[in-house]
Amino acid sequence: MGITEVDARPGKTAPRLLQDLLDYDPRRVRKLGTNLLIDPPPQYKPPKLAPLRFLPEDCQHRLFRKDDQSRVPSVNEKPSNDSYYIAASYCSKCYHHFDVIVDYRQRPDRQRPCDLNHEYPLHHLQHCQSSRRSENEIRDASDKYDPWIEEHNWLCSAPDCPVVVVVRISSPRIKRRHLKLLTDPELIFRRGTKTIQADPARYEGTGPLTSIDVLSVLRQYLADALKGQAKRVAVRNKKFLLAFSDDCDEIFEFLEFKPMFEDQNDVTDKFWTLPTMEPFTSDIKPKTTRQLVDDVVLELTQRIHDDPLRSKVTYVPLPALKDLEKVLGMTDYPRVSRVINVDESNDESPYFAGLGAVGTFDDQLVAFAYRRQCACDPSNKPYYLECLEDIANGRNSEDLQEELVMAVSLGGQTQKAIDDAYKFFRLDPYEFHDDDHIIGLYRSRVEAAPRQAEEARACLTIIGKARESAKVQEEASNRTMTLEEACQFLNVTPTTESDSIQAAAIAAGCESDAAKVARAVKIIADERKDTALHFYASNLDPANQGRTLDVESAYRRLQIPDPHVPDETVLTYYKSLSQSAPAGSKDSFLEALHVISEVRRSELLKAQVKEPDKEVVTVRAPADQPVGLDNIGNTCYLNSLLQYYYTVKAVREVVMNFDDYRMPLNADTLSAKRVGGRAVAKVEILKAQNFVEELRNLFINLKAASTRSVKPTQDLAELTLFSTATEANFRRASVSSPEAFSVDPAASRPVYGPELPQPPVPTRPAPALTPGDADIEMIDRPSQSLDQHLGNDSTSTLVDLDQLTPNGLDNNQGSDELQGPGSLRPDDNDAKMSLTEISHIENTAEEECKEDDKDGVISAGFNGDESASAEEPPPVPPRNKPAPINTSGESEDTLRAQKLNFGAQQDVTEVIGNVMFRLQCAIKPTSIDPEFGEQIDQIRETFYGANAVSLKKLDNFDVKLEAWANIIVFPSLDGARDIYEALDVVFDEQTVEIDRTLTKQFASISKLPPIVQVQIQRTAYNPVTQQASKNQNRIVFDETIYFDRYMSNEKVLQRRKDAWKWKSRLRQLEARQQSLQDTKAGMAVPDALRATTELLRSLQEEELSDVEIDPTLPEALEDRSLEISQELEDIAEETTVLKKRLQDQFTDMRAHRYRLQAVFMHRGSSSYGHYWIYIYDFERDIWREYNDEYVSVVHDRKQIFEQTTGGATPYYLVYVRDEDKDDLVDAVCREVADSPVGDSANAPGRSELDDEVMDMRPDIPLDINGSDEQTANTRAAGASTSGWDFPNEGRRSPLREW
C-alpha cells in the first residue's frame, strides 16, 4: 500500500467517517455533486436549505460482522507500530461488503497513536487517495475472489500518529444472473416440474421446491465445505435435481466445486466435490476461496432470514458497529449528556459535518474537531469558526462559547461576517479585489456617508484580517489626520510652497505608505483650496492610480475602435485628431496617447509623446519581406512558434477567416463537440475563440504592418502559453505553497538567465545575454500523458486512434463538468468574452478541470522498459516546480509579467499542444467520425498522423492505432547521428516487458500527415545527481527526407525486418569490437597480448632462477594475439558490409518525399537560453532567420545544417509533403498600404475627419482631464470597464477603412 502524505485539506474524525460510511451508497452515480465519503461537505449558507447528505433511495447500511475475516483489538489492547486491524462486514440491505483496515505499520517515524487520554483523543483523518473501478472494469474483472469496486485511504493528521485507514467496498458475491437461477420462482418451478416429469415414480408425492429450499440446500453444501468436510454431492440426488438440475452448473463452477465422474453398472454418474478450503487468514489480500465461500454463505443466510416464507431456522447476525469502533479507536468516546437540537429541521446540524464531527460529540470533542480542521485547512478558518459559533449557540455551551471568544480574540472571523463586510461595500466576497480598490471604496463611503464611518471601519477591519493584509488593516486603524499632523508628517509648514510640498511628499513616499502620504497632501490641499495640489494628491494615492484615464477611455478618446491595431495606426489616429484641434483638446489627445504608449511599451508612440510637435518617422518594412515580432518578455519561443504558424496556409486560412470557421455556440453543437476524444466545455470554446481572435489580430498586423516588427499582445502570449491546467497551477503557486520548489537551482531565481554572457547570434546585431534579459528555457520533455500511455501495460501502450487525446486530457471528462454557474447560455451563438470574464468562469470550474486539463500534444515514440532493445531513451527529468509567485501587493503589470514568466516554463510539447487544442476547440468540424464522434477539421487533417503499433502476442501481432501530432527523436549519447537513425529508434522493433514477459514491439506509419513535425528531445536527466542537462550532440538532417521506410506496408515491412537483423548483428559486432579494443590497460587486447609476450620472452632470456615460465606460453599468447587481430579485421569488414546494406536498403523508396520547411533553434543550457527559427521560402529558394523583431536572409546555410560544438542546436524540425508544399505553406504573405504611415494628409477619410473632429457631438462633451461623461458616470456607479467593447457613439472612425 503506497502512502502519499497530504497537503493542506480538511479532514474528519473517525466517528464522522463511520457515519458517512453508513450513509454512503456505492451503487449509484452521485447526483449531489460531491462524494459523501471522501469529499469535504459543501459549506452551509443559511438561509438556504442544508445540503443533502444522501438521496432518499440511497442505502443506509446495516452492517453485520464477518467474524472469520476480522482482526479486532482486544478490550485492553494498546496498538503499537506493528498493529494491523480489520473490521470485515456486510450490509444486510444491499449485500455490499466492507473492509475497514487500520494500519499502524506504514509510517514508522510516528510513534504515538491517538488516545482518549492524549492531546489527540480521536483520529482526525485526511483523505489521501482513492481507486474506483468503472462499470466495465467491474464487469470484466477476472478476480472473482476480490470484486472490489472502490478503495479509499485516509491518514491521521495528528503529528505523531501512524494510523492509515483503508476502506474497501466490494459488490455482492452472488452475481445477479446466479441469484436469478436460485430465487426466481418461475425458473425453480419449471426446473422441478421437468425433473419430476422425467421420472414420476421416483418423485411420487414430491413437488417442486421453493426459493428458500434452494438457498438452504446450497448454503448447507457450502457450510460443510467451510468445516473442512471432504464429501461429494451426487448429481442424481433427488433434492439436488429438484433444486439445481443441470441449470446451475455455472454456479457450482464459480464456487470452486469440482466435477467428477464414476462408472457404475455401465452408467456414468456425475458428482460435485465440495470446494477445498485454504488455511484460514484474516489478511484482505489476497482473497481466497475461503473468503469467497464465507461471503456467499453469509449472503445466502441473510436472504433466507429476510424471506417472509423462511423456514424455522433462526439466524441472529451480530452488528459490526462495535468492531468498527474498536479498530477506529473510538470506543467509549465522550458523548453529549443531554438531548440537543441545533436545527429543528434536521436531526443533525450540517455544521457538525463541516467540522468533521458528529452531533453526539461532547463540547470538548467539538472544540477538538474545530482546532484540527483549522490546523489542516487554514484557508477555510472563517467557515469553521462559523460552524463552531452556530453549534455553541445551539447548545448554549459555555465551553464552546469560551473557545469561540478565544478564536475571535486571536483575529478569527466567521465566513458570514466576512461576506457581510464585503457586501457592505457592494463587493462580491468570492471575486478578486485588490487592496487599493477596497481602500478606495472605503474612503468613498466614509466621505459620502459620514454617519456610516464606524460601521465602514469595522467592516474594513474584518476584511483586512481575513485577507491578512497589513495595508487594509492599517487603513482601518487610521483615524482622521489633522492639518498639524499632516504638516508634521511631511515635515513642512502650512505656508510651505506647493512645489516644496510635492517634493516633500516624494521623499516621504520612499519611507512611508503612499496612501498615508497622499492623505496628508490632500488635507493640506483642502485647507488651501489648492486644486493643483489636490490633483497631485489624487494621482499620488495608490487607490486612484491609473484612474485618471484608463486605457479603454484612451482608445475611445482617440476614436480607435480596435485596441489591437498596429502602433502606426494609433499614431495616425492621434495625428488626424490633433492637427487642427484647439490647445485643450490637443493636450487631451496627447494624454490618451501617453496612456496607450505606456501600456504598449511602444518606443514609437513614446517618441511622439516626448516631442509632440515633431514628425516621428517609422522604419518601413518592404512589402515582399516578412516582419519580426517584438519580445515582450521571455517570449522568444512564442515568437518563433507564431511566425511558423503564420506560414502554414491551413492555420492562416482558419485564423484570418475565422468567422467562416467559428464554432457556433448552441446546445446541439456543444453536445456534439469532441476534440481529442473528449467533450469540450463551453468555457474552453470561448477561451479558444478568444485565442483565435487575438491570433487573427496578430496575423493581420504581420500581413499589413509597414514597420519591421509588430508586438504580440500580452493576452495572446498568455492564451498561447497557458492551458487551463497551467493557469490553475499559476493560481496555486503562491509563496505559501508547499509545492513551490524546483529541482533546478536556476528555477528559483527571480529572473531566469544564463550564468555567462551569451555569444551573439550571427546576422543579428543583438547584445550578449545577461541574467536580466535571457529567455526562459522551454523544457522539451514529453508530456505526462505520453509517459503513461507508453508504459509497460499492453492496454496502455496500444490505444485506439480516435480515442487518443491530442491535448493529453482525460477522455472521461465531459463538458458538463466544466460548466459552472457563470457559464453563458447555450443560445449565445455569437458570444464573445474578455479574458477577465472567462477567467472568472474558470475560477468557478477550476476544481473540476484543474487535474484533467493538461493540454499536451501527443507524440510518437517509445518510452517503456526495454530489454536488449536497440536503444533506450535517456531518463526524462521531472518537471521543474515553478518558482513561488508572490501576488500580494503587486501591480497588474507585475502580476502579468509573473504570469508570463510562469507560462514560459511550460513544456515545448505542451505549448504546441495547447495551440492545436485551442484551434480545434474554436472551429466547427468539417465532419464527424461516425464511430467515435470525434471532430475532424482542417487542423487535425494538416498535422495529425497515426502509427500502427504492433505488439507480439503468442504467434501473432496485436495491432493498435496511435495518433500523433509530432515525432519525438533523441540525439545520440555519444557523437552525431543522422535523422534516419534517430527515427529508427522510434519505429524499429524493440524488446519490451509486458506483464513480466519480454515480447517484441514495433511501429509503422499508417497515416502520414501533410506536415510532419519532429521534436528533438535534448533534455537528459541524471537521477543520481537530480540534475537536468542538455544533450548537445548533433542530429544530421537533410532538406529532403523520405518516409517510405516507416510506412505500414507488407513489402516495406519485410525490408525493415531484414534491416533489423543487420542492426542486431551490427550491435553484436560493435560490442565485441569495443570489448577487444578497450581494456583497463588502455590498449587493445592484441596489443596487450603482444606486450605480454615480449615481457615473457625478455624474462626467459634473463634466465631468472626464481621465475618459472612455461616455455610454450609466449608462443600461445602470440598466436592468440594474431587470432584476435584477425577477428577485429573480420569484424571491421563485416561491419562495413552491414552498414552499406543498411545505407542502400531503402534508397529506391522515394514515394513519400518531404521537404524541410522550418527549424527551431536554441542556444543555452537546460535551464535558460534563447530560441529563434529558420523558415524556408520555397518560392524564392532562400532561408530566413526570424529572431524576435529581426528577420534576415541566411546567406550561409552552414549555420542551419552544420552544428558547431557548444553552439546553437535544432530543437524542432518541420517537413512538408513535397508535391503539396505550395498549397501547404507560404513564407511571405504581405499586403502593405502604399501611403506612408504617419502621413495624415493622405490617410483615407482625412477630408471628412477635420470637420468631425471640430464638430463633435454636443451631447457627449469631452473631459480633457479624464474620460467622457458616460465613462465617468459608469465608473462612479462602480461598473467594470474591462474588455474591449468600445462603441463609436454614432461618430465615424477616422480610419475605418484603413
CSV table of C-alpha atoms in Angstrom, one decimal, residues 286-637:
chain,number,residue,atom,x,y,z
A,286,PRO,CA,-5.1,-11.9,-1.5
A,287,LYS,CA,-8.6,-13.1,-1.1
A,288,THR,CA,-9.0,-16.9,-1.3
A,289,THR,CA,-11.7,-19.5,-1.9
A,290,ARG,CA,-12.3,-19.5,1.9
A,291,GLN,CA,-13.3,-15.8,1.9
A,292,LEU,CA,-15.4,-16.2,-1.2
A,293,VAL,CA,-17.4,-19.1,0.2
A,294,ASP,CA,-17.7,-17.5,3.6
A,295,ASP,CA,-19.2,-14.3,2.0
A,296,VAL,CA,-21.6,-16.4,-0.1
A,297,VAL,CA,-22.8,-18.3,3.0
A,298,LEU,CA,-23.4,-15.0,4.8
A,299,GLU,CA,-25.4,-13.6,1.8
A,300,LEU,CA,-27.4,-16.9,1.5
A,301,THR,CA,-28.2,-16.9,5.2
A,302,GLN,CA,-29.3,-13.3,5.2
A,303,ARG,CA,-31.6,-13.8,2.2
A,304,ILE,CA,-33.1,-16.9,3.9
A,305,HIS,CA,-33.6,-14.9,7.1
A,306,ASP,CA,-35.2,-11.9,5.2
A,307,ASP,CA,-37.6,-14.1,3.2
A,308,PRO,CA,-41.2,-13.8,4.7
A,309,LEU,CA,-41.7,-17.5,3.9
A,310,ARG,CA,-38.4,-18.6,5.5
A,311,SER,CA,-38.0,-21.8,7.4
A,312,LYS,CA,-38.0,-22.1,11.2
A,313,VAL,CA,-34.2,-21.9,11.2
A,314,THR,CA,-33.3,-18.7,13.2
A,315,TYR,CA,-30.4,-16.5,12.2
A,316,VAL,CA,-29.2,-13.8,14.6
A,317,PRO,CA,-26.3,-11.8,12.9
A,318,LEU,CA,-24.1,-9.7,15.1
A,319,PRO,CA,-23.9,-6.0,14.3
A,320,ALA,CA,-20.5,-4.8,13.2
A,321,LEU,CA,-20.6,-1.3,14.8
A,322,LYS,CA,-18.6,-2.3,17.9
A,323,ASP,CA,-15.9,-3.9,15.8
A,324,LEU,CA,-15.7,-0.8,13.6
A,325,GLU,CA,-15.5,1.4,16.7
A,326,LYS,CA,-12.7,-0.7,18.2
A,327,VAL,CA,-10.5,-0.7,15.1
A,328,LEU,CA,-11.0,3.0,14.6
A,329,GLY,CA,-10.1,3.7,18.2
A,330,MET,CA,-13.4,5.4,19.1
A,331,THR,CA,-14.8,3.1,21.7
A,332,ASP,CA,-16.5,5.0,24.6
A,333,TYR,CA,-15.6,8.5,23.4
A,334,PRO,CA,-17.3,11.2,25.5
A,335,ARG,CA,-20.8,11.8,24.2
A,336,VAL,CA,-23.1,14.7,24.9
A,337,SER,CA,-25.2,14.1,28.1
A,338,ARG,CA,-28.3,15.9,27.0
A,339,VAL,CA,-30.6,16.0,24.0
A,340,ILE,CA,-29.8,19.0,21.8
A,341,ASN,CA,-31.4,20.0,18.6
A,342,VAL,CA,-29.4,22.7,16.8
A,343,ASP,CA,-31.7,22.8,13.8
A,344,GLU,CA,-35.3,21.7,14.2
A,345,SER,CA,-35.5,20.7,10.5
A,346,ASN,CA,-32.6,18.3,10.7
A,347,ASP,CA,-31.6,15.6,13.1
A,348,GLU,CA,-28.0,16.9,13.0
A,349,SER,CA,-26.8,20.4,12.1
A,350,PRO,CA,-24.8,20.4,8.9
A,351,TYR,CA,-22.2,22.4,10.8
A,352,PHE,CA,-21.1,19.2,12.5
A,353,ALA,CA,-20.2,17.7,9.2
A,354,GLY,CA,-18.3,20.9,8.4
A,355,LEU,CA,-16.1,20.3,11.4
A,356,GLY,CA,-15.7,16.6,10.6
A,357,ALA,CA,-17.6,15.9,13.8
A,358,VAL,CA,-20.9,14.2,14.8
A,359,GLY,CA,-23.8,15.5,16.8
A,360,THR,CA,-23.1,13.2,19.7
A,361,PHE,CA,-19.7,14.7,20.5
A,362,ASP,CA,-19.4,16.4,23.8
A,363,ASP,CA,-18.2,20.0,23.9
A,364,GLN,CA,-14.5,19.1,24.3
A,365,LEU,CA,-14.6,16.9,21.2
A,366,VAL,CA,-16.4,19.6,19.2
A,367,ALA,CA,-13.6,22.0,20.1
A,368,PHE,CA,-11.0,19.4,19.2
A,369,ALA,CA,-12.6,18.9,15.8
A,370,TYR,CA,-12.7,22.6,15.2
A,371,ARG,CA,-9.0,23.0,16.1
A,372,ARG,CA,-8.0,20.1,13.8
A,373,GLN,CA,-9.9,21.5,10.8
A,374,CYS,CA,-8.3,24.9,11.3
A,375,ALA,CA,-4.8,23.4,11.5
A,376,CYS,CA,-5.3,21.2,8.5
A,377,ASP,CA,-7.2,23.6,6.3
A,378,PRO,CA,-6.3,27.2,7.4
A,379,SER,CA,-7.8,28.8,4.3
A,380,ASN,CA,-11.3,27.9,5.5
A,381,LYS,CA,-10.9,29.0,9.1
A,382,PRO,CA,-13.7,31.5,8.8
A,383,TYR,CA,-16.2,28.8,7.9
A,384,TYR,CA,-15.0,26.5,10.7
A,385,LEU,CA,-15.4,29.4,13.1
A,386,GLU,CA,-19.0,29.9,11.8
A,387,CYS,CA,-19.7,26.2,12.4
A,388,LEU,CA,-18.3,26.5,16.0
A,389,GLU,CA,-20.4,29.6,16.6
A,390,ASP,CA,-23.6,28.0,15.5
A,391,ILE,CA,-23.1,24.8,17.5
A,392,ALA,CA,-22.1,26.9,20.6
A,393,ASN,CA,-25.2,29.0,20.3
A,394,GLY,CA,-27.4,26.0,19.6
A,395,ARG,CA,-26.1,24.1,22.7
A,396,ASN,CA,-25.8,27.3,24.8
A,397,SER,CA,-22.5,25.8,25.8
A,398,GLU,CA,-20.2,27.9,28.0
A,399,ASP,CA,-17.1,25.8,27.0
A,400,LEU,CA,-17.8,26.3,23.3
A,401,GLN,CA,-18.5,30.0,23.8
A,402,GLU,CA,-15.2,30.3,25.5
A,403,GLU,CA,-13.5,28.6,22.6
A,404,LEU,CA,-15.3,30.9,20.3
A,405,VAL,CA,-14.2,34.0,22.2
A,406,MET,CA,-10.6,32.9,22.3
A,407,ALA,CA,-10.6,32.3,18.5
A,408,VAL,CA,-12.1,35.8,17.8
A,409,SER,CA,-9.6,37.4,20.2
A,410,LEU,CA,-6.9,35.9,18.1
A,411,GLY,CA,-8.3,37.6,15.0
A,412,GLY,CA,-10.7,34.9,13.8
A,413,GLN,CA,-13.7,35.9,11.8
A,414,THR,CA,-16.7,33.9,10.7
A,415,GLN,CA,-17.3,33.5,7.0
A,416,LYS,CA,-20.7,35.2,7.3
A,417,ALA,CA,-19.1,38.2,9.0
A,418,ILE,CA,-16.5,38.4,6.1
A,419,ASP,CA,-19.2,38.0,3.5
A,420,ASP,CA,-21.3,40.7,5.1
A,421,ALA,CA,-18.3,43.0,5.3
A,422,TYR,CA,-17.7,42.7,1.6
A,423,LYS,CA,-21.3,43.2,0.8
A,424,PHE,CA,-21.3,46.4,2.8
A,425,PHE,CA,-19.0,47.8,0.1
A,426,ARG,CA,-21.1,46.1,-2.6
A,427,LEU,CA,-18.4,43.7,-3.4
A,428,ASP,CA,-18.7,40.0,-4.2
A,429,PRO,CA,-16.8,38.2,-1.5
A,430,TYR,CA,-15.8,35.4,-3.8
A,431,GLU,CA,-14.3,37.6,-6.5
A,432,PHE,CA,-10.8,39.1,-6.6
A,433,HIS,CA,-10.4,42.7,-5.4
A,434,ASP,CA,-7.0,44.4,-4.8
A,435,ASP,CA,-6.3,46.2,-1.6
A,436,ASP,CA,-6.2,49.7,-3.2
A,437,HIS,CA,-9.7,49.2,-4.7
A,438,ILE,CA,-11.2,48.2,-1.4
A,439,ILE,CA,-9.5,51.1,0.4
A,440,GLY,CA,-10.8,53.5,-2.3
A,441,LEU,CA,-14.4,52.2,-1.8
A,442,TYR,CA,-14.0,52.6,2.0
A,443,ARG,CA,-12.8,56.2,1.6
A,444,SER,CA,-15.6,57.0,-0.8
A,445,ARG,CA,-18.2,55.5,1.6
A,446,VAL,CA,-16.9,57.5,4.5
A,447,GLU,CA,-16.9,60.7,2.5
A,448,ALA,CA,-20.4,60.2,1.1
A,449,ALA,CA,-21.9,58.9,4.4
A,450,PRO,CA,-20.0,60.1,7.5
A,451,ARG,CA,-22.6,58.5,9.8
A,452,GLN,CA,-21.5,55.1,8.5
A,453,ALA,CA,-17.9,55.7,9.2
A,454,GLU,CA,-17.7,53.5,12.2
A,455,GLU,CA,-19.6,50.7,10.5
A,456,ALA,CA,-17.4,51.0,7.4
A,457,ARG,CA,-14.3,50.9,9.6
A,458,ALA,CA,-15.5,47.8,11.3
A,459,CYS,CA,-16.2,46.1,8.0
A,460,LEU,CA,-12.8,47.2,6.6
A,461,THR,CA,-11.1,45.7,9.8
A,462,ILE,CA,-12.8,42.4,9.2
A,463,ILE,CA,-11.8,42.3,5.5
A,464,GLY,CA,-8.2,43.3,6.4
A,465,LYS,CA,-7.9,40.5,8.9
A,466,ALA,CA,-9.5,37.9,6.5
A,467,ARG,CA,-7.1,38.9,3.7
A,468,GLU,CA,-4.2,39.1,6.2
A,469,SER,CA,-3.5,42.5,4.5
A,470,ALA,CA,-1.4,44.9,6.6
A,471,LYS,CA,-2.2,47.7,4.2
A,472,VAL,CA,-6.0,47.3,4.7
A,473,GLN,CA,-5.7,46.9,8.4
A,474,GLU,CA,-3.6,50.0,8.7
A,475,GLU,CA,-6.2,51.9,6.8
A,476,ALA,CA,-8.9,50.7,9.1
A,477,SER,CA,-7.0,51.7,12.2
A,478,ASN,CA,-6.1,55.2,11.0
A,479,ARG,CA,-8.2,58.0,12.4
A,480,THR,CA,-8.7,61.3,10.6
A,481,MET,CA,-5.4,63.2,10.3
A,482,THR,CA,-5.4,66.8,11.3
A,483,LEU,CA,-3.7,69.7,9.4
A,484,GLU,CA,-1.0,69.9,12.0
A,485,GLU,CA,-0.4,66.2,11.9
A,486,ALA,CA,-0.3,66.3,8.1
A,487,CYS,CA,2.4,69.0,8.1
A,488,GLN,CA,4.4,67.3,10.8
A,489,PHE,CA,4.2,64.0,8.8
A,490,LEU,CA,5.6,65.7,5.7
A,491,ASN,CA,8.0,67.9,7.6
A,492,VAL,CA,6.5,71.1,6.1
A,493,THR,CA,4.6,74.1,7.5
A,494,PRO,CA,1.2,75.4,6.5
A,495,THR,CA,2.8,78.1,4.4
A,496,THR,CA,5.3,75.9,2.5
A,497,GLU,CA,5.1,76.4,-1.3
A,498,SER,CA,3.1,73.7,-3.2
A,499,ASP,CA,6.2,72.7,-5.2
A,500,SER,CA,8.1,72.1,-2.0
A,501,ILE,CA,5.2,70.1,-0.5
A,502,GLN,CA,5.2,67.9,-3.6
A,503,ALA,CA,9.0,67.4,-3.2
A,504,ALA,CA,8.5,66.5,0.5
A,505,ALA,CA,5.7,64.1,-0.5
A,506,ILE,CA,8.1,62.3,-2.9
A,507,ALA,CA,10.7,62.0,-0.1
A,508,ALA,CA,8.2,60.7,2.4
A,509,GLY,CA,6.8,58.2,-0.1
A,510,CYS,CA,10.2,56.5,-0.2
A,511,GLU,CA,9.9,55.6,3.5
A,512,SER,CA,6.2,55.6,4.3
A,513,ASP,CA,2.9,54.2,2.9
A,514,ALA,CA,2.0,56.1,-0.3
A,515,ALA,CA,-1.7,56.2,0.8
A,516,LYS,CA,-0.8,58.0,4.0
A,517,VAL,CA,1.4,60.5,2.1
A,518,ALA,CA,-1.4,61.1,-0.3
A,519,ARG,CA,-3.9,61.7,2.6
A,520,ALA,CA,-1.5,64.2,4.2
A,521,VAL,CA,-1.1,66.2,0.9
A,522,LYS,CA,-4.9,66.1,0.4
A,523,ILE,CA,-5.6,67.6,3.9
A,524,ILE,CA,-3.2,70.4,3.1
A,525,ALA,CA,-4.7,71.0,-0.3
A,526,ASP,CA,-8.2,71.0,1.1
A,527,GLU,CA,-7.1,73.6,3.7
A,528,ARG,CA,-5.6,75.8,1.0
A,529,LYS,CA,-8.3,75.1,-1.6
A,530,ASP,CA,-5.3,74.3,-4.0
A,531,THR,CA,-6.8,72.5,-7.0
A,532,ALA,CA,-3.4,71.6,-8.5
A,533,LEU,CA,-2.1,70.2,-5.1
A,534,HIS,CA,-5.4,68.3,-4.7
A,535,PHE,CA,-5.0,66.8,-8.2
A,536,TYR,CA,-1.4,65.8,-7.3
A,537,ALA,CA,-2.6,64.1,-4.1
A,538,SER,CA,-5.3,62.2,-6.1
A,539,ASN,CA,-2.6,60.9,-8.5
A,540,LEU,CA,-0.3,60.0,-5.6
A,541,ASP,CA,-2.9,57.8,-3.9
A,542,PRO,CA,-2.4,54.2,-5.0
A,543,ALA,CA,-6.2,53.6,-4.8
A,544,ASN,CA,-6.6,56.2,-7.7
A,545,GLN,CA,-3.5,55.4,-9.7
A,546,GLY,CA,-4.4,54.7,-13.3
A,547,ARG,CA,-8.0,56.0,-12.8
A,548,THR,CA,-7.4,59.5,-14.2
A,549,LEU,CA,-7.6,57.9,-17.7
A,550,ASP,CA,-7.8,54.2,-18.2
A,551,VAL,CA,-6.6,52.6,-21.4
A,552,GLU,CA,-10.1,51.8,-22.6
A,553,SER,CA,-11.0,55.5,-22.3
A,554,ALA,CA,-7.7,56.4,-24.0
A,555,TYR,CA,-8.6,54.4,-27.1
A,556,ARG,CA,-12.1,55.8,-27.0
A,557,ARG,CA,-10.8,59.3,-26.8
A,558,LEU,CA,-8.7,58.8,-29.9
A,559,GLN,CA,-11.8,57.1,-31.6
A,560,ILE,CA,-9.8,53.9,-32.2
A,561,PRO,CA,-12.4,51.1,-32.4
A,562,ASP,CA,-9.9,48.2,-32.2
A,563,PRO,CA,-7.2,48.2,-29.5
A,564,HIS,CA,-5.1,45.7,-31.4
A,565,VAL,CA,-4.2,47.9,-34.4
A,566,PRO,CA,-0.5,48.5,-35.0
A,567,ASP,CA,1.3,51.4,-33.4
A,568,GLU,CA,1.5,53.2,-36.7
A,569,THR,CA,-2.3,53.2,-36.9
A,570,VAL,CA,-2.6,54.6,-33.4
A,571,LEU,CA,-0.2,57.3,-34.4
A,572,THR,CA,-2.3,58.1,-37.5
A,573,TYR,CA,-5.5,58.4,-35.4
A,574,TYR,CA,-3.7,60.7,-33.0
A,575,LYS,CA,-2.3,63.0,-35.7
A,576,SER,CA,-5.6,63.1,-37.5
A,577,LEU,CA,-7.4,64.3,-34.4
A,578,SER,CA,-4.8,66.7,-33.0
A,579,GLN,CA,-3.7,68.5,-36.2
A,580,SER,CA,-6.5,71.1,-36.2
A,581,ALA,CA,-7.8,70.7,-32.6
A,582,PRO,CA,-7.7,73.5,-30.1
A,583,ALA,CA,-4.9,73.5,-27.4
A,584,GLY,CA,-7.1,71.9,-24.7
A,585,SER,CA,-8.2,69.1,-27.0
A,586,LYS,CA,-4.6,68.5,-28.1
A,587,ASP,CA,-3.5,68.0,-24.5
A,588,SER,CA,-6.3,65.6,-24.1
A,589,PHE,CA,-5.3,63.6,-27.1
A,590,LEU,CA,-1.7,63.7,-26.0
A,591,GLU,CA,-2.7,62.3,-22.6
A,592,ALA,CA,-4.6,59.4,-24.3
A,593,LEU,CA,-1.5,58.7,-26.5
A,594,HIS,CA,0.7,58.7,-23.4
A,595,VAL,CA,-1.5,56.1,-21.6
A,596,ILE,CA,-1.5,53.9,-24.7
A,597,SER,CA,2.2,54.2,-25.2
A,598,GLU,CA,2.9,53.1,-21.6
A,599,VAL,CA,0.6,50.1,-21.9
A,600,ARG,CA,2.0,49.0,-25.2
A,601,ARG,CA,5.6,49.9,-24.2
A,602,SER,CA,5.9,51.3,-27.7
A,603,GLU,CA,9.1,53.3,-28.4
A,604,LEU,CA,7.4,54.8,-31.5
A,605,LEU,CA,4.5,56.2,-29.5
A,606,LYS,CA,6.7,57.3,-26.6
A,607,ALA,CA,8.9,59.2,-29.1
A,608,GLN,CA,5.8,61.1,-30.3
A,609,VAL,CA,4.7,61.8,-26.7
A,610,LYS,CA,8.2,63.1,-25.8
A,611,GLU,CA,8.2,65.5,-28.7
A,612,PRO,CA,4.5,66.2,-29.7
A,613,ASP,CA,5.3,68.7,-32.4
A,614,LYS,CA,8.0,66.6,-34.1
A,615,GLU,CA,7.2,64.3,-37.1
A,616,VAL,CA,8.0,60.8,-36.0
A,617,VAL,CA,9.1,58.7,-38.9
A,618,THR,CA,8.7,55.0,-38.7
A,619,VAL,CA,11.0,52.4,-40.3
A,620,ARG,CA,9.1,50.8,-43.1
A,621,ALA,CA,9.4,47.1,-44.0
A,622,PRO,CA,9.5,46.0,-47.6
A,623,ALA,CA,6.2,44.6,-48.8
A,624,ASP,CA,7.8,41.5,-50.1
A,625,GLN,CA,9.6,40.6,-46.8
A,626,PRO,CA,8.1,39.2,-43.6
A,627,VAL,CA,8.2,41.3,-40.4
A,628,GLY,CA,9.5,40.4,-37.0
A,629,LEU,CA,7.8,40.1,-33.6
A,630,ASP,CA,8.9,42.1,-30.6
A,631,ASN,CA,9.9,40.2,-27.5
A,632,ILE,CA,7.5,41.2,-24.7
A,633,GLY,CA,9.4,39.4,-22.0
A,634,ASN,CA,11.0,36.0,-22.3
A,635,THR,CA,8.8,35.1,-25.3
A,636,CYS,CA,11.4,34.2,-28.0
A,637,TYR,CA,10.0,30.7,-28.2
